[in-house]
PDB file of C-alpha atoms in Angstrom:
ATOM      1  CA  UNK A  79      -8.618   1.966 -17.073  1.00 42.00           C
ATOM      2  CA  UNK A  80      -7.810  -1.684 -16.539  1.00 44.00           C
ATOM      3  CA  UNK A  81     -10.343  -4.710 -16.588  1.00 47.00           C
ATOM      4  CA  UNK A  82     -10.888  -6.827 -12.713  1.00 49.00           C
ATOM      5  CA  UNK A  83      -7.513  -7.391 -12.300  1.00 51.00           C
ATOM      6  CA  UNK A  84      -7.557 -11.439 -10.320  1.00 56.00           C
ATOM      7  CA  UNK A  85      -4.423 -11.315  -9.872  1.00 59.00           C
ATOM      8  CA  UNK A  86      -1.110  -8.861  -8.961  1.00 58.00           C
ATOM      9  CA  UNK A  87       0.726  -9.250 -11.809  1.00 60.00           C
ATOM     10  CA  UNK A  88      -2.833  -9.120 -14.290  1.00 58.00           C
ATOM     11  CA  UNK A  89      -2.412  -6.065 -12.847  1.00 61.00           C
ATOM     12  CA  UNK A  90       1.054  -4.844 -13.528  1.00 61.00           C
ATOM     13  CA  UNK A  91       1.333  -6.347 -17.111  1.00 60.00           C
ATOM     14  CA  UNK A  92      -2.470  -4.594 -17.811  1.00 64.00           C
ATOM     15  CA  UNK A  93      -1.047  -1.568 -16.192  1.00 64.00           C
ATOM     16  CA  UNK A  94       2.601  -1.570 -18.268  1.00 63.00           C
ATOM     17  CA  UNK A  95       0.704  -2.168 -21.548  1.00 68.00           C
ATOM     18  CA  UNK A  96      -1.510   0.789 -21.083  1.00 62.00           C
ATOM     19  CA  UNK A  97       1.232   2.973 -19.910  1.00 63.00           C
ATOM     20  CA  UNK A  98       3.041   1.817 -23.491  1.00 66.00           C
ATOM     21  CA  UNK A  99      -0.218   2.041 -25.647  1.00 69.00           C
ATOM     22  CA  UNK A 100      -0.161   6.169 -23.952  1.00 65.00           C
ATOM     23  CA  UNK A 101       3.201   6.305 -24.846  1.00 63.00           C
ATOM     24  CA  UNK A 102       4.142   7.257 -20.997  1.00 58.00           C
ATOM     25  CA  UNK A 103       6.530  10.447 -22.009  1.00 50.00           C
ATOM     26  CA  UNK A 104       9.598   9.497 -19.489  1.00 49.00           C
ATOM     27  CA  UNK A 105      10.668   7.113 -16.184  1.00 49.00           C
ATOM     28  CA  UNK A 106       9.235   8.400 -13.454  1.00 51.00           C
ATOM     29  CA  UNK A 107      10.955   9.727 -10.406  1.00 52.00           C
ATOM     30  CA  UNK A 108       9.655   7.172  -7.796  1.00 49.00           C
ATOM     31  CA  UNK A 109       6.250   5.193  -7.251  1.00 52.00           C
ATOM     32  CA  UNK A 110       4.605   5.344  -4.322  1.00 52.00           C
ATOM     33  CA  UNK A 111       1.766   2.584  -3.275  1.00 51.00           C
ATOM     34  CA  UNK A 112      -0.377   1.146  -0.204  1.00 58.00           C
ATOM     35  CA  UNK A 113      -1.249  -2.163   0.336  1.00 58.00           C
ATOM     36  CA  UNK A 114      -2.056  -3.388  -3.231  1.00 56.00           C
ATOM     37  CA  UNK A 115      -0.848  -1.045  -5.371  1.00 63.00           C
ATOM     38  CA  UNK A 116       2.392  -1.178  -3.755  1.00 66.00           C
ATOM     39  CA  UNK A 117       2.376  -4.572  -4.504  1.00 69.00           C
ATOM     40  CA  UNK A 118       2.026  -4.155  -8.131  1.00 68.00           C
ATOM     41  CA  UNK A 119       4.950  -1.670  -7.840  1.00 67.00           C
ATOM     42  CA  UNK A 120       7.313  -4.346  -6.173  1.00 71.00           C
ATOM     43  CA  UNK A 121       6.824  -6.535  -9.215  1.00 70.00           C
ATOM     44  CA  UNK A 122       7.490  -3.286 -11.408  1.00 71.00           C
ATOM     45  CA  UNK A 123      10.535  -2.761  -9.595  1.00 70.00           C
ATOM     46  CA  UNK A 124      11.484  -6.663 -10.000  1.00 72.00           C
ATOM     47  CA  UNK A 125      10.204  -7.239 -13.552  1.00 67.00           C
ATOM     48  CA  UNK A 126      10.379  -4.018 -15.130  1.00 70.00           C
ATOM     49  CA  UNK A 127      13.446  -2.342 -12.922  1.00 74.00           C
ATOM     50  CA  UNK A 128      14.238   0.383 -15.642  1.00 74.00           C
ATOM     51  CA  UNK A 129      10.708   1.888 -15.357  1.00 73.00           C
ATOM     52  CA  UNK A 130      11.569   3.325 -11.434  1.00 78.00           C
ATOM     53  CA  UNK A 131      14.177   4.582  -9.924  1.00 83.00           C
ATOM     54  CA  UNK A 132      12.653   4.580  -6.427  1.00 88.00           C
ATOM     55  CA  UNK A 133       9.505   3.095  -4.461  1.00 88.00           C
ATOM     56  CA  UNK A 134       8.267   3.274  -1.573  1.00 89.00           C
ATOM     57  CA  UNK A 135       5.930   0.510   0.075  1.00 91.00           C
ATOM     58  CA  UNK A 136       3.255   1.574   2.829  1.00 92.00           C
ATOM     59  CA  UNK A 137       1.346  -1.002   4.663  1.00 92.00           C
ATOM     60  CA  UNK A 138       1.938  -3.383   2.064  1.00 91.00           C
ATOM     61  CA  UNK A 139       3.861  -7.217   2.477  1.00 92.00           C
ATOM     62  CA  UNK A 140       5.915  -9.300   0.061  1.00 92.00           C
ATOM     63  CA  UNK A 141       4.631 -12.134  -1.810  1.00 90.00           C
ATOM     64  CA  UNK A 142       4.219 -15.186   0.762  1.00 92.00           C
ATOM     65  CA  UNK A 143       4.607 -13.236   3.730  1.00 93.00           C
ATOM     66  CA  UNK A 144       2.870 -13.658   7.134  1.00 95.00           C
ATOM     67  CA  UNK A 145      -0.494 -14.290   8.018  1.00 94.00           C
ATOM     68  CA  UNK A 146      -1.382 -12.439   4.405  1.00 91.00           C
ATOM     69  CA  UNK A 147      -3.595 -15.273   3.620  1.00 92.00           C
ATOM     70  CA  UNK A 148      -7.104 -13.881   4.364  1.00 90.00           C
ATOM     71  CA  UNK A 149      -8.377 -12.375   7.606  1.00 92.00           C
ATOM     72  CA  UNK A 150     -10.079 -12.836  10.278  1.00 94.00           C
ATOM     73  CA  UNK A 151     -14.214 -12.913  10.814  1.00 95.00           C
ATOM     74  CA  UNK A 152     -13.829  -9.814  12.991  1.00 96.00           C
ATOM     75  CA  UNK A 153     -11.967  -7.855  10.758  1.00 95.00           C
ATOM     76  CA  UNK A 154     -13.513  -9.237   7.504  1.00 93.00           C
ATOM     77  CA  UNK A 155     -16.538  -8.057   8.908  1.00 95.00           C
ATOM     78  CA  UNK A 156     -15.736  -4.425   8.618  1.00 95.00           C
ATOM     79  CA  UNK A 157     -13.755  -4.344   5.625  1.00 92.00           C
ATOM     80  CA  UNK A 158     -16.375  -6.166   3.393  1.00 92.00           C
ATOM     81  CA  UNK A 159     -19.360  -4.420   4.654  1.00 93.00           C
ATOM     82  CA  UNK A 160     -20.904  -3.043   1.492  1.00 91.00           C
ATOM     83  CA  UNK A 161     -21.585   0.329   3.334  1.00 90.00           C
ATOM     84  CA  UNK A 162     -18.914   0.713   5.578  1.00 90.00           C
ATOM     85  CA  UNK A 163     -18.883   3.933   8.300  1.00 91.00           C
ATOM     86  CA  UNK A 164     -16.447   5.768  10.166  1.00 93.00           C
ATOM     87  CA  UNK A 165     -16.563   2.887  12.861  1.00 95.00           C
ATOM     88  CA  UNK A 166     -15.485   0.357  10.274  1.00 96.00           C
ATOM     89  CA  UNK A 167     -12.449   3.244   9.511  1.00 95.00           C
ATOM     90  CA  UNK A 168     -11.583   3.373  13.052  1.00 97.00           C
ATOM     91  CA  UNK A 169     -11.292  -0.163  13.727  1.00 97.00           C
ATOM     92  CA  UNK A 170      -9.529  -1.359  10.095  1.00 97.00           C
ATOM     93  CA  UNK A 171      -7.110   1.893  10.087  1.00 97.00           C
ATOM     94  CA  UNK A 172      -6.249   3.279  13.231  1.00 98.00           C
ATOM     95  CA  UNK A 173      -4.722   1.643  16.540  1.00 98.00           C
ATOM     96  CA  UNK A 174      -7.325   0.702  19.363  1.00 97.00           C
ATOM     97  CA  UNK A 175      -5.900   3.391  22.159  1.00 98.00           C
ATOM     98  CA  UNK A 176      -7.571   6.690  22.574  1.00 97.00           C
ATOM     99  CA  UNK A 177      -4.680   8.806  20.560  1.00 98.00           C
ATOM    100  CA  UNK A 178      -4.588   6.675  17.875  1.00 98.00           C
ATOM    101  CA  UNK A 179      -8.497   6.957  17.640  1.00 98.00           C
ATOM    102  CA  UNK A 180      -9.322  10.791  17.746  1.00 97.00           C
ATOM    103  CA  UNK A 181      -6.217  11.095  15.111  1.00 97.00           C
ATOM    104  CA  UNK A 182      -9.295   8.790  13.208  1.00 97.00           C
ATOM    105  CA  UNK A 183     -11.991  11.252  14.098  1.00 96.00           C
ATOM    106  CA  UNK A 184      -9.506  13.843  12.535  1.00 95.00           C
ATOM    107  CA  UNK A 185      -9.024  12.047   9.644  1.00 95.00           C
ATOM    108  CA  UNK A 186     -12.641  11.314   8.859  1.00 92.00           C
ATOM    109  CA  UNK A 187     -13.665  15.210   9.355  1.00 90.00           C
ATOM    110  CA  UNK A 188     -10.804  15.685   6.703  1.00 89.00           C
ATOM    111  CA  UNK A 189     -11.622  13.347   4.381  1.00 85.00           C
ATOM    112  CA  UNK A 190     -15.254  14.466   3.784  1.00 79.00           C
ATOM    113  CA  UNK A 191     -14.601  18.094   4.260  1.00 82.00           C
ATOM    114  CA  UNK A 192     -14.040  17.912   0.236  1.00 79.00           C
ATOM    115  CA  UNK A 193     -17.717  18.194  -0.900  1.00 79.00           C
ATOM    116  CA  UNK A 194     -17.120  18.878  -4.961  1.00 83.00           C
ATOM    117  CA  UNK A 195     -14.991  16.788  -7.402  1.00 83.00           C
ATOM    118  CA  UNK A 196     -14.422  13.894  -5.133  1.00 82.00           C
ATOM    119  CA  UNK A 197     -12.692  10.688  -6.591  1.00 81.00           C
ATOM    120  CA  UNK A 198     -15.519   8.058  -7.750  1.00 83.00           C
ATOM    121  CA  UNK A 199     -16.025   5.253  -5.347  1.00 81.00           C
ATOM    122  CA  UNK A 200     -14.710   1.752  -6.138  1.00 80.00           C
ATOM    123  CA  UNK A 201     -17.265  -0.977  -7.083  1.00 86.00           C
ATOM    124  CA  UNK A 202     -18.093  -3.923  -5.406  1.00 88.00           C
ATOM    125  CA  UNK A 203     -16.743  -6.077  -7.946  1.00 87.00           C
ATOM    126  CA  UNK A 204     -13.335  -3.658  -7.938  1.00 81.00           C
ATOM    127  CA  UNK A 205     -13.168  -4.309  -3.886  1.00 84.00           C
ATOM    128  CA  UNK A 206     -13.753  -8.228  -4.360  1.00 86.00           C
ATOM    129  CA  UNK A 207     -11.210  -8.863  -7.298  1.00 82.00           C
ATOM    130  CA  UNK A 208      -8.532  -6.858  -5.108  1.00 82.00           C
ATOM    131  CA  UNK A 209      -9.284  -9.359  -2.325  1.00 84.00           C
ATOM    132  CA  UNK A 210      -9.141 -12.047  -4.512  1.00 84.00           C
ATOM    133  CA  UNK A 211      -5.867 -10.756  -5.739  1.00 83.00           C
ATOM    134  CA  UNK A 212      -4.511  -9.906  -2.329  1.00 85.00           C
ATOM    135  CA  UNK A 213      -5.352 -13.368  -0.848  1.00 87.00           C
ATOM    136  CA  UNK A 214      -3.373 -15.177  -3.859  1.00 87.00           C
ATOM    137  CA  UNK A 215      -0.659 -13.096  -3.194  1.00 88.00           C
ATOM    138  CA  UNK A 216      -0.227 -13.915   0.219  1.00 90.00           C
ATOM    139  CA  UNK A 217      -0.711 -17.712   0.214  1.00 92.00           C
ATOM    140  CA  UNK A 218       1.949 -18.613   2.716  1.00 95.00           C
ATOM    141  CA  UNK A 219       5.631 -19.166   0.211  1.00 94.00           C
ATOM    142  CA  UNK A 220       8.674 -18.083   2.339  1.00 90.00           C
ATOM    143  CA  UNK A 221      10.573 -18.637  -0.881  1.00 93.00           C
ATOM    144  CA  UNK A 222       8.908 -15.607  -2.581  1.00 91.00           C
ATOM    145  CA  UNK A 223      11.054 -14.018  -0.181  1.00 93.00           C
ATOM    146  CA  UNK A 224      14.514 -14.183  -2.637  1.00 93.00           C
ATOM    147  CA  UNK A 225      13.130 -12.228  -5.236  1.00 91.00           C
ATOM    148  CA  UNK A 226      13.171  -9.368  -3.382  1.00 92.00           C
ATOM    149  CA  UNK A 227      16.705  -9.132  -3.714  1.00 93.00           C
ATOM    150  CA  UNK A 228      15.950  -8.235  -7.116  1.00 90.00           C
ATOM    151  CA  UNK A 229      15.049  -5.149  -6.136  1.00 90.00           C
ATOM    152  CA  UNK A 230      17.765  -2.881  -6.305  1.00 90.00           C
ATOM    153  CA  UNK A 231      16.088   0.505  -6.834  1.00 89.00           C
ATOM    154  CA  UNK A 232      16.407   2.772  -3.048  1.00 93.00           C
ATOM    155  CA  UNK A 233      13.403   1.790  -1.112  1.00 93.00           C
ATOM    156  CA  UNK A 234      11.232   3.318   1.299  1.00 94.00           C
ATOM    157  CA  UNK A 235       9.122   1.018   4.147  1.00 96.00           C
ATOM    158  CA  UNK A 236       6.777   2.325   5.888  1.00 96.00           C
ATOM    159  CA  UNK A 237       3.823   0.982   8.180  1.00 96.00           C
ATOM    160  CA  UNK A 238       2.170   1.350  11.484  1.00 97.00           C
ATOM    161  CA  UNK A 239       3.508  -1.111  14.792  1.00 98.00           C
ATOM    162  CA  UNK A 240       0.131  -2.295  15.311  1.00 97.00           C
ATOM    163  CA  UNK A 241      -1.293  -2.685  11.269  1.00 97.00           C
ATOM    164  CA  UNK A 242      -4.321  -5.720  11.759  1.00 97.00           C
ATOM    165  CA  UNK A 243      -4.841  -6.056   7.575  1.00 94.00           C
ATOM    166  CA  UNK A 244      -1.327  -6.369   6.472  1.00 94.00           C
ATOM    167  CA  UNK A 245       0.606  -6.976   9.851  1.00 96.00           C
ATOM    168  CA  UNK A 246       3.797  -5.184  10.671  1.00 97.00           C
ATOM    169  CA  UNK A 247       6.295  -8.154  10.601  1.00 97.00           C
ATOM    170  CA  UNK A 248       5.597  -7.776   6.504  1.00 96.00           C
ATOM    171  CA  UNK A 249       7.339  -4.064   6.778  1.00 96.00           C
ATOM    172  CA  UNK A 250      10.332  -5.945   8.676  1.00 98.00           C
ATOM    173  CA  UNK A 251      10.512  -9.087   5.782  1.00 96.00           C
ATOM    174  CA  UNK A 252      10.285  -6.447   3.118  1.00 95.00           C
ATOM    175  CA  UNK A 253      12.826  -4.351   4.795  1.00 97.00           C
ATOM    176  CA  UNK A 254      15.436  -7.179   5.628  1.00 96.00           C
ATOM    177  CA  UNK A 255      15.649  -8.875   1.889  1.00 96.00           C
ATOM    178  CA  UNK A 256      15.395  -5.488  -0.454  1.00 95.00           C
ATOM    179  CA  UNK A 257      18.889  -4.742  -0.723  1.00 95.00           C
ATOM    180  CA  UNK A 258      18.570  -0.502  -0.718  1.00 95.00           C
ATOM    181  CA  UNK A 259      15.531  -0.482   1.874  1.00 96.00           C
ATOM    182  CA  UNK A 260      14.958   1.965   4.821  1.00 97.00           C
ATOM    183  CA  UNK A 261      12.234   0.610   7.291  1.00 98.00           C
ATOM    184  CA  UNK A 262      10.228   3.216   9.173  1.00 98.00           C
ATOM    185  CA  UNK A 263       7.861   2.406  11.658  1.00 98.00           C
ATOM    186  CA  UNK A 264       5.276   4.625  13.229  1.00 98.00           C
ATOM    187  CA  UNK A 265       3.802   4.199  16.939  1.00 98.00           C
ATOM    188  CA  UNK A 266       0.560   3.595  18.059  1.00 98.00           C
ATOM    189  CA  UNK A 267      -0.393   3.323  15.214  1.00 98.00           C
ATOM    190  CA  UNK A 268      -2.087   0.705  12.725  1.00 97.00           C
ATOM    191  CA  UNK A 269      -2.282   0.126   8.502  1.00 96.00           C
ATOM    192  CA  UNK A 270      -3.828   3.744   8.302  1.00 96.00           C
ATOM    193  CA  UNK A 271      -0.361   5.336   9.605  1.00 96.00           C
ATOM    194  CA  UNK A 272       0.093   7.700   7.176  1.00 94.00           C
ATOM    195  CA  UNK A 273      -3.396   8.983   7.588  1.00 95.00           C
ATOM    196  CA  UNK A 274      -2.966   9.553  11.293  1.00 97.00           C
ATOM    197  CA  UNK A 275       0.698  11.197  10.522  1.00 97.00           C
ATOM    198  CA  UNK A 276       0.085  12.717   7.576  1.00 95.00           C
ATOM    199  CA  UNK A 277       2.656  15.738   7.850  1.00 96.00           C
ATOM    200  CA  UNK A 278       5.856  13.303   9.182  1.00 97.00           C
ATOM    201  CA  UNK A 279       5.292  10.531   6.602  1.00 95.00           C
ATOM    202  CA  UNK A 280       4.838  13.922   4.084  1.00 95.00           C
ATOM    203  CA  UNK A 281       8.589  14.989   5.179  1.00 96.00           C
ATOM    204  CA  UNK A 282       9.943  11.357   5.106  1.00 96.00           C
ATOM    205  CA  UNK A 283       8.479  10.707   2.192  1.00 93.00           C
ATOM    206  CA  UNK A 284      10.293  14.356   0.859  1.00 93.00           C
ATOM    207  CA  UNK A 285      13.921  13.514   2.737  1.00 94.00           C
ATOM    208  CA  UNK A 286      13.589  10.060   1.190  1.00 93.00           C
ATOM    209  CA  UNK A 287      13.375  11.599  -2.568  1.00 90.00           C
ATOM    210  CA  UNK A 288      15.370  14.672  -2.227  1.00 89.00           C
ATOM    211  CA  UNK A 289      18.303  12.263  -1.025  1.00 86.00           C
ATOM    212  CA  UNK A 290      18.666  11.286  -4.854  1.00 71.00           C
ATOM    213  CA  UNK A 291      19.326  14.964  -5.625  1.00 62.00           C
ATOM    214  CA  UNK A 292      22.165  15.228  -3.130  1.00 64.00           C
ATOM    215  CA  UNK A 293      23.771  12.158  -4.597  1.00 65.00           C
ATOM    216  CA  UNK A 294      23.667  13.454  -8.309  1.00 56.00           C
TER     217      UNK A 294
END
C-alpha cells in the first residue's frame, strides 16, 4: 500500500493521502496501534485530530523519549535476525520469569495454529526502513514532549512493566503529557503484553470504547 516509509510522518502523510485517494467513507471510531504504528497514530491524533476520536497506544513511546534511540547488541541481535524463532519471541516479547515465558510458549502454539490464509510476512527492506524510522523518532528531544498536549482525543496506554524494545517509562511520559490519557500497566510482563494477556487487554480495550457510548 505505501512505499518504505524512512520516516513516521512519510508514513502518516502516505497513509492520509491514500485513505483520501479511497475516499475513506467516515471517521473512524478509535485507532488502535503497537509500537510503530501507534506512533503514526499519535501524529494523526496531533496533525489530523478530526480523523479520530480515540487511540490507544501499546508498547509504543513519544517522540524523544527514553533510551528510544537504538538498542542494545543483545537485543538487536534477536530482533534483526533475518530468520528469527520462537527463542528470539521469547526473549524480545515476553518477561524473563517462568510465567511470563510459558504465557510465550502459549502464544507461539497460537499463533501458528492458523495454517491457511495467513497474513504475508514483512520484507527485509519493510523491517529495516521501520528501524530506520523508529530510531529517528526516538533521537533523544525532551521537547517533543509538549506536543503531546495536543492530543486531546481520550487515550488509552498500555504496556508491559518490564518492555526491553520500547521501555516502560515511555507508557508513563505518554501518559503524564496527553491531556485525556489512562495508563495501564501489566505485570510481569514485557513489550508483548497484550499477547501474554490477550483476554484482559481484550476487555480494557472494550470498557475503554464502550465508555464513549455511556457519555453520548
Amino acid at each position: 500500500m505505501f512505499p518504505y516509509c524512512i520516516t513516521i510522518l512519510f508514513l502518516v502523510i502516505s497513509g492520509y493521502r491514500y485513505l483520501k485517494k479511497t475516499g475513506f467513507p467516515k471517521i473512524p471510531r478509535f485507532m488502535l496501534g503497537s509500537v510503530y504504528t501507534a506512533i503514526a497514530i499519535m501524529l494523526v491524533g496531533t496533525i489530523r485530530p478530526h480523523l479520530v476520536r480515540r487511540l490507544i497506544l501499546a508498547g509504543t513511546g513519544p517522540q524523544g523519549g527514553r533510551d528510544m534511540h537504538g538498542w542494545n547488541n543483545e537485543i538487536n541481535n534477536h530482533a534483526y535476525k533475518d530468520v528469527q524463532g520462537a527463542e528470539d519471541i521469547f526473549y524480545l516479547f515476553f518477561a524473563p520469569t517462568t510465567t511470563s515465558q510459558h504465557k510465550g510458549l502459549e502464544f507461539v502454539g497460537r499463533i501458528f495454529t492458523r495454517s491457511e490464509d495467513r497474513d504475508e510476512m514483512p520484507s527485509l527492506q519493510v523491517r529495516d526502513a521501520q528501524a530506520k524510522a523508529i530510531i529517528d523518532w526516538g533521537i533523544p528531544d525532551l521537547s517533543k514532549l509538549a506536543r503531546l498536549a495536543g492530543i486531546r482525543q481520550p487515550t488509552l496506554v498500555a504496556n508491559g512493566n518490564h518492555d526491553i524494545m520500547v521501555p516502560t517509562v515511555n507508557s508513563y511520559l505518554l501518559a503524564g503529557h496527553i491531556p485525556n490519557a489512562e495508563l495501564m500497566i501489566y505485570p510481569d510482563a514485557n513489550h508483548g503484553f497484550l499477547f501474554q494477556y490477550p483476554r484482559e487487554f481484550a476487555e480494557k480495550v472494550n470498557a475503554f470504547l464502550n465508555e464513549e457510548a455511556s457519555n453520548a
